[in-house]
Coordinates of C-alpha atoms in Angstrom, one line a residue:
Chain A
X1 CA 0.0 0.0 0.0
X2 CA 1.7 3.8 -0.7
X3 CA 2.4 5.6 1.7
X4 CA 2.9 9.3 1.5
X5 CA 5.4 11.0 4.1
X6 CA 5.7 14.8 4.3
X7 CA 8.7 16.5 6.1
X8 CA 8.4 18.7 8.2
X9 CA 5.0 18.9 9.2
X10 CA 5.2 22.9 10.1
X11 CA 8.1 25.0 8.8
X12 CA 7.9 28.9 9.9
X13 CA 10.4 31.0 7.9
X14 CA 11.3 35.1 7.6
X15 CA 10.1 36.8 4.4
X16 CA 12.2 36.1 1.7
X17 CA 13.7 33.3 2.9
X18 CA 13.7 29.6 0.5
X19 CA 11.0 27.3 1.1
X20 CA 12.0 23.7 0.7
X21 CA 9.2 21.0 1.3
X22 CA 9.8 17.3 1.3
X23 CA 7.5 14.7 0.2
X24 CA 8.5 11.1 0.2
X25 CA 6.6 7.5 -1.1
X26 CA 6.9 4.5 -0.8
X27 CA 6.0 2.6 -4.0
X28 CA 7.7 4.4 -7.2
X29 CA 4.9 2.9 -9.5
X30 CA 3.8 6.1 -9.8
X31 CA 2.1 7.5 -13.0
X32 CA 2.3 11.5 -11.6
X33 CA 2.9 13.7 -8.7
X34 CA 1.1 16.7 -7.9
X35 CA 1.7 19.3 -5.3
X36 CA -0.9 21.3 -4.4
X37 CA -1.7 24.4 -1.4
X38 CA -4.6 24.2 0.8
X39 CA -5.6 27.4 2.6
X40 CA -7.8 27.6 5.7
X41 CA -11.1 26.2 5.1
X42 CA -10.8 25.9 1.3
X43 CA -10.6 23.7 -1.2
X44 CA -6.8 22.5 -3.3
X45 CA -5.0 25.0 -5.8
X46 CA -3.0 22.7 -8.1
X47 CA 0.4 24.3 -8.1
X48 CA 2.4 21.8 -10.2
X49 CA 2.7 18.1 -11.7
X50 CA 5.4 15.9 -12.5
X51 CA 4.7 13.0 -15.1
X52 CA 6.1 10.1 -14.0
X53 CA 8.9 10.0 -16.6
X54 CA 9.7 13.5 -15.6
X55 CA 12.5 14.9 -13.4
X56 CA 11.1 18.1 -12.4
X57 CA 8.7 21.3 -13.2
X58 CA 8.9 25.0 -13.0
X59 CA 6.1 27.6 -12.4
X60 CA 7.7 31.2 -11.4
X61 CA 9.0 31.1 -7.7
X62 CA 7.9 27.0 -7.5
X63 CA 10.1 24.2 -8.6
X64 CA 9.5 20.9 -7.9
X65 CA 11.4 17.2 -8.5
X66 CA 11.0 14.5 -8.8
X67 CA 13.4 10.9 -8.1
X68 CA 11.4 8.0 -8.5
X69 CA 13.8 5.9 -7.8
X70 CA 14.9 7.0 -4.3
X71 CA 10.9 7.9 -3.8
X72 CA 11.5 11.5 -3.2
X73 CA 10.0 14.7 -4.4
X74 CA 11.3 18.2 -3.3
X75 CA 9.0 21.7 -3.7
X76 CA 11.8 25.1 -3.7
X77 CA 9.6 27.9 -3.1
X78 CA 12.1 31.1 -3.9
X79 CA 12.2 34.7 -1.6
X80 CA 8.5 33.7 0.1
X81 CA 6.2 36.3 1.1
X82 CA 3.4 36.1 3.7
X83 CA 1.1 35.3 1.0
X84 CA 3.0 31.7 0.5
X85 CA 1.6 31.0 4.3
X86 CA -0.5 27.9 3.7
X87 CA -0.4 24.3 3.7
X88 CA 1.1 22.5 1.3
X89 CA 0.5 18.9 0.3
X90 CA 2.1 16.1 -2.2
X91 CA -0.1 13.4 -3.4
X92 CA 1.0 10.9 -5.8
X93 CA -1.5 8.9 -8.9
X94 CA -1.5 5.5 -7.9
X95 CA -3.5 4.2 -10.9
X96 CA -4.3 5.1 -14.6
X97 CA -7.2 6.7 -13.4
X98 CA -5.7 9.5 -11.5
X99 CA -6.1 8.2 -8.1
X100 CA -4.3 10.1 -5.3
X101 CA -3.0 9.3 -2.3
X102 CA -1.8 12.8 -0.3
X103 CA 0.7 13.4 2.2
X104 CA -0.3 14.8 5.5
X105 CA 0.6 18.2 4.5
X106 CA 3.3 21.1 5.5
X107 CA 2.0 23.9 7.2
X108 CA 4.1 26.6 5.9
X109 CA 4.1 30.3 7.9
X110 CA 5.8 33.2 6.1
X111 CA 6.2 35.7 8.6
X112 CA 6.8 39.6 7.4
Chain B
X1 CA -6.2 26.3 -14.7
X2 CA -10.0 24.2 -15.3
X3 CA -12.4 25.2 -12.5
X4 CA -14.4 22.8 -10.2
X5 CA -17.4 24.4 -8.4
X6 CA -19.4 22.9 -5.5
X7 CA -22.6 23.2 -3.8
X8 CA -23.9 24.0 -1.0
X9 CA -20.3 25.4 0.2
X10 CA -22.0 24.6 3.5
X11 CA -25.0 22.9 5.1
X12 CA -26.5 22.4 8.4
X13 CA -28.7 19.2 8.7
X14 CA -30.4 17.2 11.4
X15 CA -29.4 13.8 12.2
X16 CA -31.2 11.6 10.1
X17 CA -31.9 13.4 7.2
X18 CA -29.9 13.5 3.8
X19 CA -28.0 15.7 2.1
X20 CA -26.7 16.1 -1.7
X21 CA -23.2 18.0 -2.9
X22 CA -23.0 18.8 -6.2
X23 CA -19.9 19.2 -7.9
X24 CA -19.5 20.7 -11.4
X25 CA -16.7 21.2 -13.7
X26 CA -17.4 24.4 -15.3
X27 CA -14.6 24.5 -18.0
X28 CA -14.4 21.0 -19.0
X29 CA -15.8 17.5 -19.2
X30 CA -14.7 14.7 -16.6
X31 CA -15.4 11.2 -17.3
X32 CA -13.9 10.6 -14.0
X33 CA -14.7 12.6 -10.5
X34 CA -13.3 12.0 -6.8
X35 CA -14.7 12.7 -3.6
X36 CA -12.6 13.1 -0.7
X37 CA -13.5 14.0 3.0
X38 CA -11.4 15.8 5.3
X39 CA -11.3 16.1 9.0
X40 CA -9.9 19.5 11.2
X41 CA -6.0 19.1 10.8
X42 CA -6.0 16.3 8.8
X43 CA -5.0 15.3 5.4
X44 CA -7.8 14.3 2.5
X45 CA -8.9 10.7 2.5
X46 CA -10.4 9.4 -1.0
X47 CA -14.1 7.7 -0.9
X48 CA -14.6 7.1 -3.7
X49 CA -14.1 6.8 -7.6
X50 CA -17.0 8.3 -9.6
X51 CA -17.1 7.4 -13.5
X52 CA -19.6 8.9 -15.7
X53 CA -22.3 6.3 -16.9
X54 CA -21.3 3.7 -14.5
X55 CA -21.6 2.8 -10.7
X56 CA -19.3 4.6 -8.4
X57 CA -15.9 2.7 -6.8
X58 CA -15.6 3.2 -3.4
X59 CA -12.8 2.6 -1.4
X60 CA -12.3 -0.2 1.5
X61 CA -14.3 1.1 4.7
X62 CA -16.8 4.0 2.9
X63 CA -20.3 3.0 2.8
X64 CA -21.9 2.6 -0.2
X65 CA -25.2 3.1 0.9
X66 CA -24.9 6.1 2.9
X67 CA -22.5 8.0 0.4
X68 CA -24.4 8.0 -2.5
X69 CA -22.8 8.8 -5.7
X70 CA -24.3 9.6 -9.1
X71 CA -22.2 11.1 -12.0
X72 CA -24.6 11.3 -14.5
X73 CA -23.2 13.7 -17.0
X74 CA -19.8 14.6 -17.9
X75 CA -19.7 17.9 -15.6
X76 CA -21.8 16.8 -12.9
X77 CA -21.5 14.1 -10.1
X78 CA -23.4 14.4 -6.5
X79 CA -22.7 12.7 -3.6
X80 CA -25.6 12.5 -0.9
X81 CA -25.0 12.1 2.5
X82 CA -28.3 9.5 3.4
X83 CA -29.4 9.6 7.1
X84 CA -26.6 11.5 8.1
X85 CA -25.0 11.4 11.8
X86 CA -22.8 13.8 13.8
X87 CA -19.7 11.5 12.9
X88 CA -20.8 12.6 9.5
X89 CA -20.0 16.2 9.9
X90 CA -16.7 16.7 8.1
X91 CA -15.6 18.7 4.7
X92 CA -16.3 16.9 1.6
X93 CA -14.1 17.7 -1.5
X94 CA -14.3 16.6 -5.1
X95 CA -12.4 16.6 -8.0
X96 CA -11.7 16.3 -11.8
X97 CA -9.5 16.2 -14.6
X98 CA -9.8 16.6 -18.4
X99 CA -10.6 14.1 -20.2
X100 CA -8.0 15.0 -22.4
X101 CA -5.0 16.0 -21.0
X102 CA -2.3 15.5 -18.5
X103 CA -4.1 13.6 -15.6
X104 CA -3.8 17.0 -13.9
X105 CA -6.7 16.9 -11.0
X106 CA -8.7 20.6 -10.1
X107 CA -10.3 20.4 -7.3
X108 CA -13.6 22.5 -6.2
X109 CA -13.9 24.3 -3.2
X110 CA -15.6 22.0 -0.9
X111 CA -18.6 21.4 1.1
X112 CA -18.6 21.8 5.0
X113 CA -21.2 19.3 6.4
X114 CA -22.7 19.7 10.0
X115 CA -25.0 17.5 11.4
X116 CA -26.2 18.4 14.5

C-alpha cells in the first residue's frame, strides 16, 4: 500500500527566505505527482505536476522534483512572502485513473 | 487552470436526514470525478471513484449506501449524505481532470457538512 510522508509537518520561515518541502513515497509505480496548497477552510490549488517520466517542473518562484527511484519529491519555493503562508501537500496517482493518495501536509508560515 | 465548483459550500442538517453536494466542472468534461473528506488538521482521505455512466468505486471502509454517488453527465456528479449522523459532519471535497489532457486533478472548493 503507498504511503505518503511529508517533512516537516510545520516550517515557519522570515520573508524572503527559501521554502524547501519534502514529500517522500513508498512505492515508485507512480504514474504523476502533484503538489498542491490548501488554505484555511478551502478547497486544493494545483500548483504543479510531474509526469512520472519526468525529473522536475517550474512555475515562477515554484520548482519541484522529482526521483522516483529513491521515492522522493522536493517543492523550492524562492524569496517567500506572507502570502505563501499555507499548507502544502504532495499526493501521488496511484492508478491510470488519477487516483491520489496525499501526504499529511506542511504547514508553511511566512512571517513579514 | 480548469475550474471545479461545489454546492452548498455549507450545510447544516439534522441527524437523520440526507444531504446532496454537487460538484460541477465548469470549464471542462470529466469522465472521471473523486470525492474526498477531510477532518480538522488532517489530510484528505479518497471515498470514492466516480465514473460517468457507470456505478461509483468506493474505497475499503466507505459505505456505499450512505455515500451515494451519481455522476450522470460529464460535468456533474453528487454525492448524498443519506441519514446523516454527527460522525458525519466533516468537509467533503471533489475533483476532476480533463478528459483530455495530463491527468492533472482541479479540485472544487468544498462542502462543510454539520449534522447536528
Amino acid at each position: 500500500k503507498q504511503e505518503v510522508t511529508q517533512i516537516p509537518a510545520a516550517l515557519s520561515v522570515p520573508e524572503g527566505e527559501n521554502l524547501v518541502l519534502n514529500c517522500s513515497f513508498t512505492d515508485s509505480a507512480i504514474y504523476n505527482l502533484q503538489w498542491f496548497r490548501q488554505d484555511p477552510g478551502k478547497g486544493l490549488t494545483s500548483l504543479l505536476l510531474i509526469q512520472s517520466s519526468q525529473r522536475e517542473q517550474t512555475s515562477g518562484r515554484l520548482n519541484a522534483s522529482l526521483d522516483k527511484s529513491s521515492g522522493r519529491s522536493t517543492l523550492y519555493i524562492a524569496a517567500s512572502q506572507p502570502g505563501d503562508s499555507a499548507t502544502y501537500l504532495c499526493a501521488v496517482a496511484t492508478d491510470s485513473w488519477g487516483k491520489l493518495q496525499f501526504g499529511a501536509g506542511t504547514q508553511v508560515v511566512v512571517t513579514p | 487552470g480548469a475550474v471545479v465548483s461545489q454546492h452548498p459550500s455549507w450545510v447544516i442538517c439534522k441527524s437523520g436526514t440526507s444531504v446532496k453536494i454537487e460538484c460541477r466542472s465548469l470549464d471542462f468534461q470529466a469522465t472521471t470525478m473523486f470525492w474526498y473528506r477531510q477532518f480538522p488538521k488532517q489530510s484528505l482521505m479518497l471515498m470514492a471513484t466516480s465514473n460517468e455512466g457507470s456505478k461509483a468505486t468506493y474505497e475499503q471502509g466507505v459505505e456505499k449506501d450512505k455515500f451515494l454517488i451519481n455522476h450522470a453527465s460529464l460535468t456533474l456528479s453528487t454525492l448524498t449524505v443519506t441519514s446523516a449522523h454527527p460522525e458525519d459532519s466533516s468537509f467533503y471535497i471533489c475533483s476532476g481532470y480533463p478528459r483530455t489532457g495530463t491527468y492533472e486533478q482541479y479540485f472544487g472548493p468544498g462542502t462543510r457538512l454539520t449534522v447536528t
